[in-house]
GROMACS .gro file of C-alpha atoms in nm:
model
  361
    1MET     CA    1   0.017   0.032   0.001
    2TYR     CA    2   0.296   0.262   0.080
    3LEU     CA    3   0.465   0.183  -0.254
    4CYS     CA    4   0.171   0.224  -0.433
    5THR     CA    5   0.014   0.594  -0.293
    6ARG     CA    6   0.384   0.704  -0.315
    7ASN     CA    7   0.337   0.606  -0.722
    8LEU     CA    8   0.071   0.745  -0.689
    9PHE     CA    9   0.203   1.118  -0.542
   10HIS     CA   10   0.529   1.083  -0.785
   11PHE     CA   11   0.246   1.037  -1.049
   12ALA     CA   12   0.053   1.362  -0.981
   13GLN     CA   13   0.340   1.575  -0.908
   14ASN     CA   14   0.517   1.572  -1.253
   15LEU     CA   15   0.123   1.543  -1.389
   16TYR     CA   16   0.082   1.890  -1.205
   17CYS     CA   17   0.463   2.034  -1.284
   18MET     CA   18   0.370   1.942  -1.666
   19ASN     CA   19   0.026   2.092  -1.657
   20LYS     CA   20   0.001   2.349  -1.363
   21GLN     CA   21  -0.335   2.267  -1.294
   22PRO     CA   22  -0.430   2.320  -0.892
   23TRP     CA   23  -0.733   2.077  -0.951
   24LEU     CA   24  -0.441   1.812  -0.943
   25ILE     CA   25  -0.375   1.867  -0.608
   26PHE     CA   26  -0.708   1.788  -0.487
   27PHE     CA   27  -0.761   1.510  -0.675
   28LEU     CA   28  -0.382   1.415  -0.495
   29ILE     CA   29  -0.554   1.495  -0.154
   30GLY     CA   30  -0.860   1.251  -0.233
   31ILE     CA   31  -0.680   0.959  -0.322
   32LEU     CA   32  -0.404   0.959  -0.023
   33SER     CA   33  -0.652   1.048   0.250
   34ILE     CA   34  -0.900   0.743   0.082
   35LEU     CA   35  -0.586   0.489   0.060
   36VAL     CA   36  -0.477   0.521   0.389
   37SER     CA   37  -0.806   0.534   0.495
   38CYS     CA   38  -0.853   0.204   0.362
   39SER     CA   39  -0.517   0.077   0.508
   40GLN     CA   40  -0.608   0.168   0.830
   41GLN     CA   41  -0.923  -0.028   0.882
   42ASN     CA   42  -0.812  -0.294   0.745
   43SER     CA   43  -0.478  -0.285   0.916
   44SER     CA   44  -0.664  -0.194   1.286
   45VAL     CA   45  -0.534  -0.389   1.569
   46ASN     CA   46  -0.784  -0.402   1.823
   47TYR     CA   47  -0.601  -0.623   2.074
   48ARG     CA   48  -0.237  -0.611   2.188
   49ILE     CA   49  -0.119  -0.888   2.405
   50GLY     CA   50   0.224  -0.879   2.621
   51VAL     CA   51   0.461  -1.131   2.725
   52SER     CA   52   0.725  -1.110   2.998
   53GLN     CA   53   0.949  -1.383   2.968
   54CYS     CA   54   1.214  -1.472   3.229
   55SER     CA   55   1.492  -1.667   3.002
   56ASP     CA   56   1.559  -1.702   2.612
   57ASP     CA   57   1.670  -2.007   2.541
   58ALA     CA   58   1.514  -2.339   2.294
   59TRP     CA   59   1.228  -2.399   2.495
   60ARG     CA   60   1.092  -2.021   2.500
   61THR     CA   61   1.186  -2.009   2.180
   62LYS     CA   62   0.925  -2.225   2.051
   63LEU     CA   63   0.692  -2.108   2.288
   64ASN     CA   64   0.715  -1.763   2.091
   65GLU     CA   65   0.759  -1.958   1.785
   66GLU     CA   66   0.389  -2.103   1.866
   67MET     CA   67   0.238  -1.788   1.945
   68GLN     CA   68   0.314  -1.642   1.655
   69ARG     CA   69   0.209  -1.903   1.480
   70GLU     CA   70  -0.128  -1.902   1.656
   71LEU     CA   71  -0.152  -1.497   1.523
   72LEU     CA   72  -0.151  -1.579   1.208
   73PHE     CA   73  -0.539  -1.715   1.303
   74HIS     CA   74  -0.603  -1.329   1.474
   75PRO     CA   75  -0.484  -1.047   1.304
   76GLU     CA   76  -0.714  -0.808   1.564
   77ILE     CA   77  -0.393  -0.895   1.815
   78SER     CA   78  -0.039  -0.780   1.840
   79LEU     CA   79   0.221  -0.919   2.050
   80GLU     CA   80   0.535  -0.757   2.207
   81VAL     CA   81   0.792  -1.020   2.328
   82ARG     CA   82   1.032  -0.929   2.604
   83SER     CA   83   1.250  -1.105   2.757
   84ALA     CA   84   1.451  -1.050   3.173
   85ASP     CA   85   1.775  -1.283   3.026
   86ASP     CA   86   1.678  -1.481   3.389
   87ASP     CA   87   1.734  -1.105   3.588
   88ASN     CA   88   1.450  -1.126   3.877
   89GLU     CA   89   1.431  -0.715   3.836
   90ARG     CA   90   1.487  -0.640   3.458
   91GLN     CA   91   1.129  -0.908   3.425
   92ALA     CA   92   1.020  -0.707   3.703
   93ALA     CA   93   1.083  -0.440   3.514
   94ASP     CA   94   0.929  -0.600   3.185
   95ILE     CA   95   0.569  -0.602   3.396
   96ASP     CA   96   0.588  -0.232   3.501
   97TYR     CA   97   0.672  -0.141   3.094
   98PHE     CA   98   0.387  -0.261   2.985
   99ILE     CA   99   0.175  -0.195   3.244
  100ASN     CA  100   0.219   0.169   3.187
  101GLU     CA  101   0.178   0.068   2.844
  102LYS     CA  102  -0.133  -0.104   2.935
  103VAL     CA  103  -0.179  -0.402   2.718
  104ASP     CA  104  -0.502  -0.563   2.755
  105LEU     CA  105  -0.356  -0.848   2.849
  106LEU     CA  106  -0.012  -1.005   2.982
  107ILE     CA  107   0.092  -1.365   2.980
  108VAL     CA  108   0.400  -1.388   3.219
  109SER     CA  109   0.677  -1.682   3.288
  110PRO     CA  110   0.850  -1.601   3.602
  111ASN     CA  111   1.200  -1.600   3.676
  112GLU     CA  112   1.172  -1.715   4.002
  113ALA     CA  113   0.726  -1.740   4.157
  114ALA     CA  114   0.826  -1.609   4.523
  115VAL     CA  115   1.017  -1.270   4.362
  116LEU     CA  116   0.813  -1.195   4.054
  117THR     CA  117   0.487  -1.228   4.241
  118PRO     CA  118   0.445  -0.850   4.386
  119ALA     CA  119   0.496  -0.725   4.047
  120VAL     CA  120   0.263  -0.977   3.873
  121SER     CA  121  -0.024  -0.935   4.146
  122LYS     CA  122   0.036  -0.529   4.040
  123ALA     CA  123   0.014  -0.622   3.675
  124TYR     CA  124  -0.404  -0.809   3.841
  125ASP     CA  125  -0.480  -0.536   4.063
  126ALA     CA  126  -0.417  -0.290   3.811
  127GLY     CA  127  -0.697  -0.440   3.629
  128ILE     CA  128  -0.525  -0.642   3.325
  129PRO     CA  129  -0.592  -1.003   3.263
  130VAL     CA  130  -0.307  -1.221   3.383
  131ILE     CA  131  -0.183  -1.564   3.209
  132VAL     CA  132   0.115  -1.670   3.390
  133ALA     CA  133   0.285  -1.981   3.149
  134ASP     CA  134   0.507  -2.264   3.259
  135ARG     CA  135   0.618  -2.150   3.626
  136LYS     CA  136   0.354  -2.088   3.868
  137VAL     CA  137   0.346  -1.699   4.118
  138THR     CA  138   0.267  -1.776   4.491
  139GLY     CA  139  -0.125  -1.694   4.563
  140ASP     CA  140  -0.402  -1.654   4.306
  141LYS     CA  141  -0.337  -1.284   4.145
  142TYR     CA  142  -0.370  -1.424   3.780
  143THR     CA  143  -0.617  -1.484   3.570
  144ALA     CA  144  -0.512  -1.816   3.480
  145PHE     CA  145  -0.194  -2.035   3.449
  146ILE     CA  146  -0.119  -2.291   3.184
  147GLY     CA  147   0.121  -2.492   3.214
  148GLY     CA  148   0.296  -2.814   3.236
  149ASP     CA  149   0.290  -3.075   3.511
  150ASN     CA  150   0.640  -3.066   3.714
  151LEU     CA  151   0.497  -3.349   3.957
  152ALA     CA  152   0.436  -3.577   3.671
  153VAL     CA  153   0.717  -3.482   3.430
  154GLY     CA  154   0.948  -3.577   3.831
  155LYS     CA  155   0.775  -3.936   3.853
  156LEU     CA  156   0.769  -4.022   3.522
  157MET     CA  157   1.185  -3.979   3.534
  158ALA     CA  158   1.189  -4.196   3.863
  159GLN     CA  159   0.982  -4.471   3.738
  160SER     CA  160   1.212  -4.451   3.383
  161LEU     CA  161   1.526  -4.458   3.653
  162THR     CA  162   1.384  -4.772   3.828
  163MET     CA  163   1.326  -4.940   3.492
  164MET     CA  164   1.680  -4.812   3.344
  165LEU     CA  165   1.854  -4.899   3.625
  166PRO     CA  166   1.729  -5.177   3.901
  167GLU     CA  167   1.996  -5.302   4.105
  168GLY     CA  168   2.049  -4.904   4.210
  169GLY     CA  169   2.381  -4.722   4.256
  170LYS     CA  170   2.515  -4.377   4.240
  171VAL     CA  171   2.284  -4.085   4.007
  172PHE     CA  172   2.351  -3.710   3.972
  173GLU     CA  173   2.063  -3.521   3.986
  174LEU     CA  174   2.092  -3.192   3.764
  175LEU     CA  175   1.927  -2.917   3.937
  176GLY     CA  176   1.713  -2.606   3.735
  177LEU     CA  177   1.771  -2.219   3.869
  178PRO     CA  178   1.634  -2.280   4.312
  179GLY     CA  179   1.361  -2.091   4.384
  180SER     CA  180   1.149  -2.190   4.012
  181THR     CA  181   0.870  -2.386   4.012
  182PRO     CA  182   0.983  -2.661   3.776
  183ALA     CA  183   1.344  -2.717   3.948
  184GLU     CA  184   1.133  -2.748   4.316
  185LEU     CA  185   0.820  -2.913   4.137
  186ARG     CA  186   1.009  -3.192   3.920
  187HIS     CA  187   1.179  -3.292   4.192
  188GLU     CA  188   1.000  -3.326   4.459
  189GLY     CA  189   0.810  -3.571   4.181
  190PHE     CA  190   1.105  -3.735   4.110
  191ILE     CA  191   1.155  -3.871   4.511
  192GLN     CA  192   0.762  -3.924   4.522
  193GLY     CA  193   0.786  -4.173   4.218
  194LEU     CA  194   1.097  -4.334   4.381
  195GLY     CA  195   0.867  -4.375   4.675
  196ASP     CA  196   1.047  -4.704   4.938
  197LYS     CA  197   1.294  -4.751   4.632
  198ILE     CA  198   1.481  -4.425   4.708
  199GLU     CA  199   1.715  -4.668   4.936
  200ASN     CA  200   1.830  -4.849   4.639
  201TYR     CA  201   1.994  -4.494   4.515
  202GLU     CA  202   2.293  -4.289   4.628
  203ILE     CA  203   2.143  -3.955   4.507
  204ILE     CA  204   2.375  -3.663   4.393
  205GLN     CA  205   2.242  -3.283   4.336
  206ALA     CA  206   2.443  -3.036   4.191
  207VAL     CA  207   2.309  -2.728   4.003
  208GLY     CA  208   2.292  -2.628   3.733
  209ASN     CA  209   2.066  -2.287   3.644
  210TRP     CA  210   1.921  -2.493   3.313
  211PHE     CA  211   2.246  -2.430   3.113
  212ARG     CA  212   2.423  -2.705   2.896
  213ASP     CA  213   2.768  -2.519   2.944
  214GLN     CA  214   2.701  -2.520   3.341
  215GLY     CA  215   2.554  -2.910   3.292
  216GLU     CA  216   2.853  -2.978   3.170
  217HIS     CA  217   3.121  -2.823   3.440
  218ILE     CA  218   2.921  -3.020   3.745
  219THR     CA  219   2.943  -3.324   3.544
  220ASP     CA  220   3.279  -3.323   3.493
  221SER     CA  221   3.415  -3.235   3.826
  222LEU     CA  222   3.131  -3.501   4.001
  223ARG     CA  223   3.307  -3.736   3.752
  224ARG     CA  224   3.556  -3.695   3.839
  225LEU     CA  225   3.484  -3.753   4.226
  226HIS     CA  226   3.211  -4.032   4.169
  227PRO     CA  227   3.383  -4.197   3.834
  228ASP     CA  228   3.104  -4.550   3.966
  229VAL     CA  229   2.757  -4.348   3.854
  230LYS     CA  230   2.553  -4.495   3.634
  231MET     CA  231   2.308  -4.224   3.564
  232SER     CA  232   2.248  -3.887   3.505
  233LEU     CA  233   1.930  -3.741   3.572
  234GLY     CA  234   1.935  -3.369   3.450
  235GLN     CA  235   1.597  -3.190   3.462
  236ASN     CA  236   1.559  -3.048   3.159
  237ASP     CA  237   1.812  -3.112   2.840
  238GLN     CA  238   2.043  -2.880   2.786
  239MET     CA  239   2.164  -2.969   3.092
  240ALA     CA  240   2.171  -3.394   3.029
  241ILE     CA  241   2.356  -3.329   2.671
  242GLY     CA  242   2.616  -3.110   2.909
  243ALA     CA  243   2.690  -3.389   3.101
  244TYR     CA  244   2.710  -3.645   2.814
  245GLN     CA  245   2.981  -3.428   2.685
  246ALA     CA  246   3.157  -3.412   2.968
  247ALA     CA  247   3.144  -3.790   3.028
  248GLU     CA  248   3.234  -3.867   2.707
  249ARG     CA  249   3.543  -3.615   2.725
  250LEU     CA  250   3.578  -3.818   3.096
  251LEU     CA  251   3.544  -4.160   2.940
  252PRO     CA  252   3.485  -4.207   2.595
  253GLY     CA  253   3.237  -4.516   2.499
  254ASN     CA  254   3.082  -4.474   2.890
  255ASP     CA  255   2.801  -4.716   2.900
  256ILE     CA  256   2.651  -4.495   3.151
  257PHE     CA  257   2.207  -4.371   3.159
  258ILE     CA  258   2.164  -4.021   3.084
  259MET     CA  259   1.822  -3.864   3.078
  260GLY     CA  260   1.625  -3.478   2.972
  261VAL     CA  261   1.272  -3.326   3.034
  262ASP     CA  262   1.150  -3.102   2.710
  263GLY     CA  263   1.169  -3.323   2.434
  264LEU     CA  264   1.166  -3.034   2.188
  265THR     CA  265   1.278  -3.130   1.837
  266GLY     CA  266   1.475  -2.949   1.619
  267HIS     CA  267   1.839  -2.886   1.609
  268GLY     CA  268   2.051  -2.909   1.887
  269ASN     CA  269   1.754  -3.000   2.131
  270GLY     CA  270   1.640  -3.359   2.324
  271VAL     CA  271   1.486  -3.542   2.061
  272GLU     CA  272   1.805  -3.441   1.804
  273ALA     CA  273   1.993  -3.628   2.076
  274ILE     CA  274   1.841  -3.879   2.163
  275ILE     CA  275   1.880  -3.963   1.733
  276ASN     CA  276   2.196  -3.934   1.771
  277ASN     CA  277   2.261  -4.138   2.078
  278GLN     CA  278   2.403  -3.843   2.319
  279ILE     CA  279   2.104  -3.930   2.593
  280ASP     CA  280   1.853  -4.208   2.638
  281ALA     CA  281   1.533  -4.075   2.741
  282SER     CA  282   1.330  -3.782   2.763
  283ALA     CA  283   1.018  -3.655   2.981
  284VAL     CA  284   0.782  -3.390   2.720
  285TYR     CA  285   0.734  -3.081   2.903
  286ALA     CA  286   0.471  -2.971   2.669
  287THR     CA  287   0.451  -2.557   2.572
  288GLY     CA  288   0.139  -2.495   2.488
  289GLY     CA  289   0.202  -2.216   2.247
  290GLU     CA  290  -0.068  -2.253   2.055
  291LEU     CA  291  -0.351  -2.310   2.387
  292ILE     CA  292  -0.207  -2.016   2.582
  293ILE     CA  293  -0.277  -1.758   2.296
  294GLN     CA  294  -0.608  -1.902   2.218
  295THR     CA  295  -0.748  -1.852   2.592
  296ALA     CA  296  -0.623  -1.512   2.597
  297VAL     CA  297  -0.825  -1.485   2.274
  298LYS     CA  298  -1.162  -1.620   2.523
  299ILE     CA  299  -1.006  -1.397   2.780
  300LEU     CA  300  -1.033  -1.097   2.528
  301GLN     CA  301  -1.355  -1.174   2.416
  302GLY     CA  302  -1.582  -1.261   2.719
  303LYS     CA  303  -1.602  -1.605   2.682
  304PRO     CA  304  -1.574  -1.924   2.888
  305PHE     CA  305  -1.223  -2.077   2.948
  306GLU     CA  306  -0.973  -2.266   3.133
  307ARG     CA  307  -0.852  -2.107   3.510
  308ASN     CA  308  -0.586  -2.380   3.548
  309THR     CA  309  -0.482  -2.584   3.301
  310ALA     CA  310  -0.199  -2.879   3.306
  311LEU     CA  311  -0.049  -3.032   3.012
  312SER     CA  312   0.047  -3.446   2.980
  313THR     CA  313   0.378  -3.543   2.934
  314TYR     CA  314   0.519  -3.856   2.859
  315MET     CA  315   0.844  -4.029   2.766
  316VAL     CA  316   1.049  -4.040   2.430
  317ASP     CA  317   1.270  -4.272   2.354
  318PRO     CA  318   1.481  -4.392   2.029
  319LEU     CA  319   1.217  -4.601   1.954
  320ASN     CA  320   0.953  -4.274   1.858
  321ALA     CA  321   1.188  -3.972   1.831
  322PRO     CA  322   1.292  -4.045   1.464
  323LEU     CA  323   0.856  -4.033   1.451
  324MET     CA  324   0.891  -3.715   1.620
  325ASN     CA  325   1.090  -3.583   1.445
  326ASN     CA  326   0.958  -3.685   1.117
  327ILE     CA  327   0.641  -3.456   1.271
  328TYR     CA  328   0.857  -3.142   1.308
  329GLN     CA  329   0.913  -3.185   0.993
  330GLU     CA  330   0.598  -3.174   0.808
  331VAL     CA  331   0.484  -2.901   1.093
  332LEU     CA  332   0.711  -2.670   0.957
  333ARG     CA  333   0.639  -2.707   0.630
  334GLU     CA  334   0.249  -2.668   0.645
  335VAL     CA  335   0.371  -2.353   0.868
  336ASP     CA  336   0.583  -2.245   0.557
  337THR     CA  337   0.272  -2.251   0.300
  338VAL     CA  338   0.019  -2.116   0.583
  339GLN     CA  339   0.268  -1.770   0.593
  340MET     CA  340   0.337  -1.803   0.240
  341LEU     CA  341  -0.080  -1.801   0.141
  342LYS     CA  342  -0.115  -1.554   0.438
  343GLY     CA  343   0.146  -1.344   0.274
  344ARG     CA  344  -0.064  -1.342  -0.103
  345ILE     CA  345  -0.358  -1.273   0.072
  346ASP     CA  346  -0.247  -0.962   0.205
  347TYR     CA  347  -0.135  -0.885  -0.071
  348PHE     CA  348  -0.463  -0.913  -0.290
  349TRP     CA  349  -0.616  -0.715  -0.022
  350HIS     CA  350  -0.450  -0.423  -0.058
  351GLN     CA  351  -0.419  -0.419  -0.433
  352HIS     CA  352  -0.825  -0.491  -0.358
  353ASN     CA  353  -0.758  -0.172  -0.184
  354LEU     CA  354  -0.623   0.015  -0.392
  355GLU     CA  355  -0.857  -0.023  -0.671
  356GLN     CA  356  -1.152   0.053  -0.453
  357ALA     CA  357  -0.988   0.400  -0.365
  358LEU     CA  358  -0.955   0.475  -0.768
  359LEU     CA  359  -1.296   0.382  -0.816
  360TYR     CA  360  -1.457   0.614  -0.597
  361THR     CA  361  -1.197   0.859  -0.651
   0.00000   0.00000   0.00000
């Protein structure tokens, strides 16, 4: 629309210079007014959604991509995403920014539950609907919660441990960020899942803060102290992959079991690591980006919605990992097709607006 308007402006300007007819100026003003009006009517945004992410990693990248894809069906909604890079103060400032911007809805994944609860409560008290995603806050000042069942993830990890290592032995448990609800609940579910069998295992804990390099560094140190370890459990796939890299460097071809959490497809993630025989399994921790946007739309439109939604989990292993990867590749192809079709539709609408404007003139 901008190019068409600019070309029409230059055409009328040249025509005026050649003929010196004042009526051409009024013709130009009329055309530009109609074009701008048509463009604004078809590109109007009715709702603005702010997204405050606690971090910027592969899991959240996938979540953001899913939300953006779902918005292809809702052109009346705009989305602004801010990442705090694991900084509590920065995330609180991001939430204040969205409050001052008076967004219509706020989506928050808090870095630490207790620390970020006041900021989330402030947005809720300001009358902004708040969807808490992935990580919970304390209290009930939120509109909806959507996230994986971390207790179930921990129990699934315990079940896999007893299946892979029924005779017992030393186990590394690489924990995520202390104070975050996924780290706390996954450990709690893990202990609950082991039950009386916990006596068969010597569990050695270390904090990896969700990062691959920290998982590698910690595992390197622990393996030197405990060369007889039988299994490494990472609370996410990145720490589990880091554990593999350290183990492979210290003892190539070792038979240690390694399991992670997330089950993400794509380059450098858990499913690829399983296919490449780097880790043995991963508990899927669903992102739910499409569901988050669908819930947001229901809230904005005043329709009924579920206040608390726990996403299901299951285990990815060498048997089903290739299938998941094939499905992922097919989804990417379908998304490319949808985006191409949307681009064509937008182009035809621009052409239609231009023709209408010329016809009215």
